[in-house]
PDB file of C-alpha atoms in Angstrom:
ATOM      1  CA  UNK A   1       0.249  -0.190   0.069  1.00 68.00           C
ATOM      2  CA  UNK A   2       1.250   3.523  -0.539  1.00 80.00           C
ATOM      3  CA  UNK A   3       2.250   5.390   1.610  1.00 92.00           C
ATOM      4  CA  UNK A   4       0.605   9.760   1.925  1.00 96.00           C
ATOM      5  CA  UNK A   5       2.315  11.352  -0.580  1.00 96.00           C
ATOM      6  CA  UNK A   6       2.646  15.140  -1.039  1.00 97.00           C
ATOM      7  CA  UNK A   7       4.534  17.463  -2.880  1.00 97.00           C
ATOM      8  CA  UNK A   8       6.189  18.762  -4.542  1.00 97.00           C
ATOM      9  CA  UNK A   9       9.265  17.788  -1.680  1.00 95.00           C
ATOM     10  CA  UNK A  10      10.454  21.649  -2.093  1.00 96.00           C
ATOM     11  CA  UNK A  11       9.269  25.292  -2.672  1.00 96.00           C
ATOM     12  CA  UNK A  12      11.362  28.213  -2.750  1.00 97.00           C
ATOM     13  CA  UNK A  13       9.133  31.150  -3.344  1.00 97.00           C
ATOM     14  CA  UNK A  14       9.024  35.039  -2.733  1.00 97.00           C
ATOM     15  CA  UNK A  15       7.032  37.959  -0.268  1.00 97.00           C
ATOM     16  CA  UNK A  16       3.858  38.516  -1.403  1.00 97.00           C
ATOM     17  CA  UNK A  17       3.672  35.400  -3.713  1.00 97.00           C
ATOM     18  CA  UNK A  18       0.775  31.961  -3.247  1.00 97.00           C
ATOM     19  CA  UNK A  19       1.742  28.444  -3.591  1.00 98.00           C
ATOM     20  CA  UNK A  20       0.093  25.519  -3.276  1.00 98.00           C
ATOM     21  CA  UNK A  21       0.834  21.993  -1.477  1.00 98.00           C
ATOM     22  CA  UNK A  22      -0.699  18.938  -2.608  1.00 98.00           C
ATOM     23  CA  UNK A  23      -1.034  15.471  -0.702  1.00 98.00           C
ATOM     24  CA  UNK A  24      -2.341  12.132  -1.882  1.00 98.00           C
ATOM     25  CA  UNK A  25      -3.503  10.348   1.011  1.00 96.00           C
ATOM     26  CA  UNK A  26      -3.422   6.636   1.306  1.00 95.00           C
ATOM     27  CA  UNK A  27      -5.895   4.631   0.184  1.00 94.00           C
ATOM     28  CA  UNK A  28      -9.048   3.803   1.611  1.00 92.00           C
ATOM     29  CA  UNK A  29      -7.978   6.891   4.151  1.00 93.00           C
ATOM     30  CA  UNK A  30     -11.274   9.869   4.502  1.00 91.00           C
ATOM     31  CA  UNK A  31      -9.436  11.916   6.685  1.00 92.00           C
ATOM     32  CA  UNK A  32      -6.576  14.356   5.708  1.00 94.00           C
ATOM     33  CA  UNK A  33      -4.308  17.034   8.438  1.00 94.00           C
ATOM     34  CA  UNK A  34      -2.422  19.566   7.556  1.00 96.00           C
ATOM     35  CA  UNK A  35       0.340  20.347  10.310  1.00 96.00           C
ATOM     36  CA  UNK A  36       3.208  23.297   9.873  1.00 97.00           C
ATOM     37  CA  UNK A  37       6.422  22.339  11.317  1.00 95.00           C
ATOM     38  CA  UNK A  38       8.778  25.466  12.500  1.00 94.00           C
ATOM     39  CA  UNK A  39      12.025  24.607  14.436  1.00 90.00           C
ATOM     40  CA  UNK A  40      10.667  28.248  16.853  1.00 87.00           C
ATOM     41  CA  UNK A  41       6.727  27.198  17.240  1.00 90.00           C
ATOM     42  CA  UNK A  42       6.886  22.792  16.344  1.00 91.00           C
ATOM     43  CA  UNK A  43       3.921  21.543  15.166  1.00 93.00           C
ATOM     44  CA  UNK A  44       1.235  23.324  14.161  1.00 94.00           C
ATOM     45  CA  UNK A  45      -2.662  22.381  13.028  1.00 93.00           C
ATOM     46  CA  UNK A  46      -3.636  24.179  10.388  1.00 96.00           C
ATOM     47  CA  UNK A  47      -7.107  21.873   9.642  1.00 93.00           C
ATOM     48  CA  UNK A  48      -8.505  18.584   8.820  1.00 93.00           C
ATOM     49  CA  UNK A  49     -10.712  17.434   6.328  1.00 93.00           C
ATOM     50  CA  UNK A  50     -13.185  14.332   5.840  1.00 92.00           C
ATOM     51  CA  UNK A  51     -14.871  13.850   2.405  1.00 91.00           C
ATOM     52  CA  UNK A  52     -14.372  17.121   1.131  1.00 94.00           C
ATOM     53  CA  UNK A  53     -15.626  19.296   4.779  1.00 94.00           C
ATOM     54  CA  UNK A  54     -13.334  21.131   6.610  1.00 93.00           C
ATOM     55  CA  UNK A  55     -13.792  19.732  10.126  1.00 90.00           C
ATOM     56  CA  UNK A  56     -11.869  21.733  12.343  1.00 89.00           C
ATOM     57  CA  UNK A  57      -9.074  24.391  12.049  1.00 92.00           C
ATOM     58  CA  UNK A  58      -6.433  25.296  13.663  1.00 91.00           C
ATOM     59  CA  UNK A  59      -5.179  28.821  14.754  1.00 91.00           C
ATOM     60  CA  UNK A  60      -4.025  30.224  11.837  1.00 95.00           C
ATOM     61  CA  UNK A  61      -4.688  33.377  10.028  1.00 96.00           C
ATOM     62  CA  UNK A  62      -7.407  33.350   6.496  1.00 95.00           C
ATOM     63  CA  UNK A  63      -4.599  33.480   4.098  1.00 97.00           C
ATOM     64  CA  UNK A  64      -3.806  29.029   5.277  1.00 97.00           C
ATOM     65  CA  UNK A  65      -7.232  27.674   3.142  1.00 97.00           C
ATOM     66  CA  UNK A  66      -7.337  24.282   1.959  1.00 97.00           C
ATOM     67  CA  UNK A  67      -9.575  21.770   0.405  1.00 97.00           C
ATOM     68  CA  UNK A  68     -10.030  18.123  -0.504  1.00 97.00           C
ATOM     69  CA  UNK A  69     -11.089  16.439  -3.235  1.00 96.00           C
ATOM     70  CA  UNK A  70     -13.612  14.111  -4.098  1.00 95.00           C
ATOM     71  CA  UNK A  71     -11.162  10.772  -4.404  1.00 94.00           C
ATOM     72  CA  UNK A  72      -9.494  12.124  -1.312  1.00 94.00           C
ATOM     73  CA  UNK A  73      -6.633  13.871  -2.668  1.00 97.00           C
ATOM     74  CA  UNK A  74      -6.072  17.396  -0.546  1.00 98.00           C
ATOM     75  CA  UNK A  75      -5.119  20.721  -1.052  1.00 98.00           C
ATOM     76  CA  UNK A  76      -2.984  24.180   0.974  1.00 98.00           C
ATOM     77  CA  UNK A  77      -3.446  27.415  -0.360  1.00 98.00           C
ATOM     78  CA  UNK A  78      -1.004  29.473   1.402  1.00 98.00           C
ATOM     79  CA  UNK A  79      -1.523  33.583  -0.214  1.00 96.00           C
ATOM     80  CA  UNK A  80       0.064  36.316   0.187  1.00 97.00           C
ATOM     81  CA  UNK A  81       3.714  35.145   1.579  1.00 97.00           C
ATOM     82  CA  UNK A  82       5.235  35.863   4.943  1.00 97.00           C
ATOM     83  CA  UNK A  83       9.359  35.557   5.600  1.00 97.00           C
ATOM     84  CA  UNK A  84       7.266  33.431   8.564  1.00 96.00           C
ATOM     85  CA  UNK A  85       6.059  30.472   7.054  1.00 97.00           C
ATOM     86  CA  UNK A  86       9.294  29.191   5.786  1.00 97.00           C
ATOM     87  CA  UNK A  87       7.804  25.737   6.777  1.00 97.00           C
ATOM     88  CA  UNK A  88       7.865  22.589   6.470  1.00 96.00           C
ATOM     89  CA  UNK A  89       4.263  21.430   5.725  1.00 97.00           C
ATOM     90  CA  UNK A  90       3.377  18.028   6.378  1.00 96.00           C
ATOM     91  CA  UNK A  91       0.540  15.950   5.832  1.00 96.00           C
ATOM     92  CA  UNK A  92      -1.810  13.559   7.075  1.00 94.00           C
ATOM     93  CA  UNK A  93      -3.529  10.746   6.672  1.00 94.00           C
ATOM     94  CA  UNK A  94      -6.338   8.537   8.954  1.00 90.00           C
ATOM     95  CA  UNK A  95      -8.776   6.855   8.488  1.00 84.00           C
ATOM     96  CA  UNK A  96     -10.761   8.067  11.211  1.00 68.00           C
ATOM     97  CA  UNK A  97      -8.359  10.848  12.914  1.00 54.00           C
ATOM     98  CA  UNK A  98      -7.364   8.956  15.880  1.00 71.00           C
ATOM     99  CA  UNK A  99      -3.661   6.976  14.069  1.00 82.00           C
ATOM    100  CA  UNK A 100      -2.865   9.764  11.827  1.00 89.00           C
ATOM    101  CA  UNK A 101      -0.018   8.551   9.060  1.00 92.00           C
ATOM    102  CA  UNK A 102       2.771  11.841   8.000  1.00 93.00           C
ATOM    103  CA  UNK A 103       4.223  12.010   4.536  1.00 95.00           C
ATOM    104  CA  UNK A 104       7.378  13.096   4.518  1.00 94.00           C
ATOM    105  CA  UNK A 105       6.921  16.632   4.470  1.00 95.00           C
ATOM    106  CA  UNK A 106       7.060  19.843   1.852  1.00 96.00           C
ATOM    107  CA  UNK A 107       9.798  22.320   3.128  1.00 96.00           C
ATOM    108  CA  UNK A 108       8.901  25.638   1.898  1.00 97.00           C
ATOM    109  CA  UNK A 109      11.499  28.298   1.844  1.00 97.00           C
ATOM    110  CA  UNK A 110      10.279  32.029   1.395  1.00 97.00           C
ATOM    111  CA  UNK A 111      12.351  34.434   0.421  1.00 96.00           C
TER     112      UNK A 111
ATOM    113  CA  UNK B   1      -6.094  24.254  27.051  1.00 66.00           C
ATOM    114  CA  UNK B   2      -4.775  21.108  26.043  1.00 82.00           C
ATOM    115  CA  UNK B   3      -0.364  20.731  26.210  1.00 90.00           C
ATOM    116  CA  UNK B   4       1.339  18.488  25.911  1.00 94.00           C
ATOM    117  CA  UNK B   5       4.915  19.510  26.959  1.00 96.00           C
ATOM    118  CA  UNK B   6       8.156  17.561  26.414  1.00 97.00           C
ATOM    119  CA  UNK B   7      10.491  18.746  29.616  1.00 97.00           C
ATOM    120  CA  UNK B   8      13.586  17.886  27.487  1.00 96.00           C
ATOM    121  CA  UNK B   9      14.890  19.467  24.878  1.00 95.00           C
ATOM    122  CA  UNK B  10      17.960  17.386  24.635  1.00 96.00           C
ATOM    123  CA  UNK B  11      19.029  13.817  26.308  1.00 97.00           C
ATOM    124  CA  UNK B  12      22.260  11.848  25.241  1.00 97.00           C
ATOM    125  CA  UNK B  13      22.230   7.928  25.839  1.00 97.00           C
ATOM    126  CA  UNK B  14      24.996   5.971  25.322  1.00 97.00           C
ATOM    127  CA  UNK B  15      24.631   2.990  22.294  1.00 97.00           C
ATOM    128  CA  UNK B  16      23.103   0.000  24.466  1.00 97.00           C
ATOM    129  CA  UNK B  17      21.918   1.221  27.288  1.00 97.00           C
ATOM    130  CA  UNK B  18      17.855   1.738  27.890  1.00 97.00           C
ATOM    131  CA  UNK B  19      16.678   5.037  27.792  1.00 97.00           C
ATOM    132  CA  UNK B  20      13.427   6.940  28.652  1.00 98.00           C
ATOM    133  CA  UNK B  21      11.827   9.729  27.792  1.00 98.00           C
ATOM    134  CA  UNK B  22       9.181  12.373  29.519  1.00 98.00           C
ATOM    135  CA  UNK B  23       5.526  13.727  28.246  1.00 97.00           C
ATOM    136  CA  UNK B  24       3.371  15.438  30.428  1.00 96.00           C
ATOM    137  CA  UNK B  25      -0.018  16.302  29.130  1.00 93.00           C
ATOM    138  CA  UNK B  26      -2.765  18.255  29.961  1.00 89.00           C
ATOM    139  CA  UNK B  27      -6.411  17.867  29.548  1.00 80.00           C
ATOM    140  CA  UNK B  28      -9.945  18.243  30.698  1.00 74.00           C
ATOM    141  CA  UNK B  29     -10.639  13.679  29.429  1.00 76.00           C
ATOM    142  CA  UNK B  30      -7.702  11.614  28.860  1.00 73.00           C
ATOM    143  CA  UNK B  31      -5.993  12.212  25.459  1.00 80.00           C
ATOM    144  CA  UNK B  32      -5.239  10.284  23.402  1.00 89.00           C
ATOM    145  CA  UNK B  33      -1.899   9.322  23.302  1.00 93.00           C
ATOM    146  CA  UNK B  34       0.396   8.821  20.445  1.00 94.00           C
ATOM    147  CA  UNK B  35       4.384   8.650  20.119  1.00 97.00           C
ATOM    148  CA  UNK B  36       6.389   9.534  16.739  1.00 96.00           C
ATOM    149  CA  UNK B  37       9.772   9.543  15.746  1.00 97.00           C
ATOM    150  CA  UNK B  38      11.246  11.844  12.594  1.00 95.00           C
ATOM    151  CA  UNK B  39      14.433  11.190  10.912  1.00 91.00           C
ATOM    152  CA  UNK B  40      16.329  14.478   9.204  1.00 84.00           C
ATOM    153  CA  UNK B  41      14.290  15.790   6.427  1.00 77.00           C
ATOM    154  CA  UNK B  42      11.848  13.294   7.299  1.00 82.00           C
ATOM    155  CA  UNK B  43       8.168  13.125   7.916  1.00 86.00           C
ATOM    156  CA  UNK B  44       6.593  10.696  10.987  1.00 92.00           C
ATOM    157  CA  UNK B  45       6.206   8.232  11.813  1.00 94.00           C
ATOM    158  CA  UNK B  46       4.200   6.651  14.462  1.00 93.00           C
ATOM    159  CA  UNK B  47       6.004   4.609  17.307  1.00 96.00           C
ATOM    160  CA  UNK B  48       2.223   4.132  19.208  1.00 95.00           C
ATOM    161  CA  UNK B  49      -0.481   4.926  20.076  1.00 92.00           C
ATOM    162  CA  UNK B  50      -2.993   4.772  24.064  1.00 92.00           C
ATOM    163  CA  UNK B  51      -6.608   5.027  23.426  1.00 87.00           C
ATOM    164  CA  UNK B  52      -7.712   2.845  26.565  1.00 84.00           C
ATOM    165  CA  UNK B  53      -7.230  -0.550  28.771  1.00 85.00           C
ATOM    166  CA  UNK B  54      -3.405  -1.768  29.420  1.00 87.00           C
ATOM    167  CA  UNK B  55      -1.381   1.206  30.706  1.00 91.00           C
ATOM    168  CA  UNK B  56       1.639  -0.385  29.001  1.00 95.00           C
ATOM    169  CA  UNK B  57       1.356  -0.028  25.312  1.00 95.00           C
ATOM    170  CA  UNK B  58       3.945  -1.280  22.781  1.00 96.00           C
ATOM    171  CA  UNK B  59       4.622  -0.419  19.949  1.00 96.00           C
ATOM    172  CA  UNK B  60       7.779  -0.461  17.244  1.00 95.00           C
ATOM    173  CA  UNK B  61      11.857  -0.397  17.454  1.00 94.00           C
ATOM    174  CA  UNK B  62      11.460  -2.360  20.729  1.00 96.00           C
ATOM    175  CA  UNK B  63       9.646   0.949  22.335  1.00 97.00           C
ATOM    176  CA  UNK B  64       7.222   0.723  24.932  1.00 98.00           C
ATOM    177  CA  UNK B  65       5.462   3.558  26.518  1.00 98.00           C
ATOM    178  CA  UNK B  66       3.793   3.757  30.123  1.00 96.00           C
ATOM    179  CA  UNK B  67       0.220   5.948  30.975  1.00 94.00           C
ATOM    180  CA  UNK B  68       0.077   8.003  34.146  1.00 94.00           C
ATOM    181  CA  UNK B  69      -2.844   9.238  35.169  1.00 91.00           C
ATOM    182  CA  UNK B  70      -1.634  10.481  38.809  1.00 91.00           C
ATOM    183  CA  UNK B  71       1.141  11.548  36.694  1.00 93.00           C
ATOM    184  CA  UNK B  72      -0.948  12.768  33.774  1.00 93.00           C
ATOM    185  CA  UNK B  73       2.180  11.362  32.232  1.00 95.00           C
ATOM    186  CA  UNK B  74       3.597   9.307  29.154  1.00 97.00           C
ATOM    187  CA  UNK B  75       6.475   8.533  29.043  1.00 98.00           C
ATOM    188  CA  UNK B  76       8.886   6.212  26.066  1.00 98.00           C
ATOM    189  CA  UNK B  77      11.038   3.863  26.978  1.00 98.00           C
ATOM    190  CA  UNK B  78      13.768   1.193  25.227  1.00 98.00           C
ATOM    191  CA  UNK B  79      15.809  -1.376  27.271  1.00 97.00           C
ATOM    192  CA  UNK B  80      18.391  -0.979  25.747  1.00 97.00           C
ATOM    193  CA  UNK B  81      19.014   1.832  22.292  1.00 97.00           C
ATOM    194  CA  UNK B  82      20.876   1.436  19.120  1.00 96.00           C
ATOM    195  CA  UNK B  83      22.955   4.064  17.291  1.00 95.00           C
ATOM    196  CA  UNK B  84      19.860   4.376  14.190  1.00 94.00           C
ATOM    197  CA  UNK B  85      17.782   5.751  17.295  1.00 96.00           C
ATOM    198  CA  UNK B  86      18.690   9.018  16.870  1.00 96.00           C
ATOM    199  CA  UNK B  87      16.138  10.765  15.857  1.00 97.00           C
ATOM    200  CA  UNK B  88      13.287  13.447  17.374  1.00 97.00           C
ATOM    201  CA  UNK B  89      10.916  12.246  18.901  1.00 98.00           C
ATOM    202  CA  UNK B  90       7.810  13.269  19.776  1.00 97.00           C
ATOM    203  CA  UNK B  91       4.867  13.259  21.777  1.00 96.00           C
ATOM    204  CA  UNK B  92       0.876  14.267  21.309  1.00 94.00           C
ATOM    205  CA  UNK B  93      -2.464  13.913  22.525  1.00 91.00           C
ATOM    206  CA  UNK B  94      -5.739  15.022  20.790  1.00 85.00           C
ATOM    207  CA  UNK B  95      -9.094  14.148  21.757  1.00 74.00           C
ATOM    208  CA  UNK B  96     -10.373  12.453  18.895  1.00 66.00           C
ATOM    209  CA  UNK B  97     -12.030  12.698  16.340  1.00 60.00           C
ATOM    210  CA  UNK B  98     -12.133  15.893  13.945  1.00 60.00           C
ATOM    211  CA  UNK B  99      -9.126  17.444  16.939  1.00 71.00           C
ATOM    212  CA  UNK B 100      -5.309  18.109  15.531  1.00 83.00           C
ATOM    213  CA  UNK B 101      -3.387  16.640  17.394  1.00 88.00           C
ATOM    214  CA  UNK B 102      -0.827  18.749  19.633  1.00 91.00           C
ATOM    215  CA  UNK B 103       2.219  17.679  19.636  1.00 93.00           C
ATOM    216  CA  UNK B 104       5.242  18.340  22.060  1.00 95.00           C
ATOM    217  CA  UNK B 105       8.397  20.457  21.584  1.00 95.00           C
ATOM    218  CA  UNK B 106       9.511  17.371  20.754  1.00 96.00           C
ATOM    219  CA  UNK B 107      13.242  15.758  22.228  1.00 97.00           C
ATOM    220  CA  UNK B 108      16.434  15.226  19.933  1.00 97.00           C
ATOM    221  CA  UNK B 109      17.733  11.855  21.316  1.00 97.00           C
ATOM    222  CA  UNK B 110      22.137  11.993  20.576  1.00 97.00           C
ATOM    223  CA  UNK B 111      23.315   7.878  20.609  1.00 96.00           C
ATOM    224  CA  UNK B 112      27.136   7.986  21.685  1.00 95.00           C
ATOM    225  CA  UNK B 113      28.987   5.016  20.354  1.00 90.00           C
TER     226      UNK B 113
END
């Protein structure tokens, strides 16, 4: 069974741009969660989707958004990028949002 | 507010020695508790989880953890570490359902030869 796949693996953007990250969950998993990891703040919950609906959202500004498609694949979007958005963005999928399986992440650098 | 605390930022252990990584939680009810491991530049791999029942939980790679309600702790242990165990270890808690996990800041494990 293929694991959680995140693309791209690395991304470099400049301030003010927007970015879209993609996540393909494990086959059969309908829940997809996104986390931001930085050296200073650690791992922080962004949001969780289940069957194309956002069920929960962390404490991030509205510049951070996401969506989930009917095949459970998910995308997250960050608009008007700031230097502080540089981070490893991790996607996790699960059957019932209890046991999370993480992808390798997308390393975003904002210059 | 829900919180998970890992008091040790760095831990250095000799290869073959025993290991204990500390984790304390603060939740209104008994949370779901997890330990994850992360190698450099990689995602997180689940080591073990506690939902309910037996308070001593066995995980992969020879790890175990014990849930102690009286101490609000969920410490990770391994009787004999290997050089390949060097990594970042995260304790996490959640309320279940749609709640996201709350992660500790992590403990960086260094293995001395």
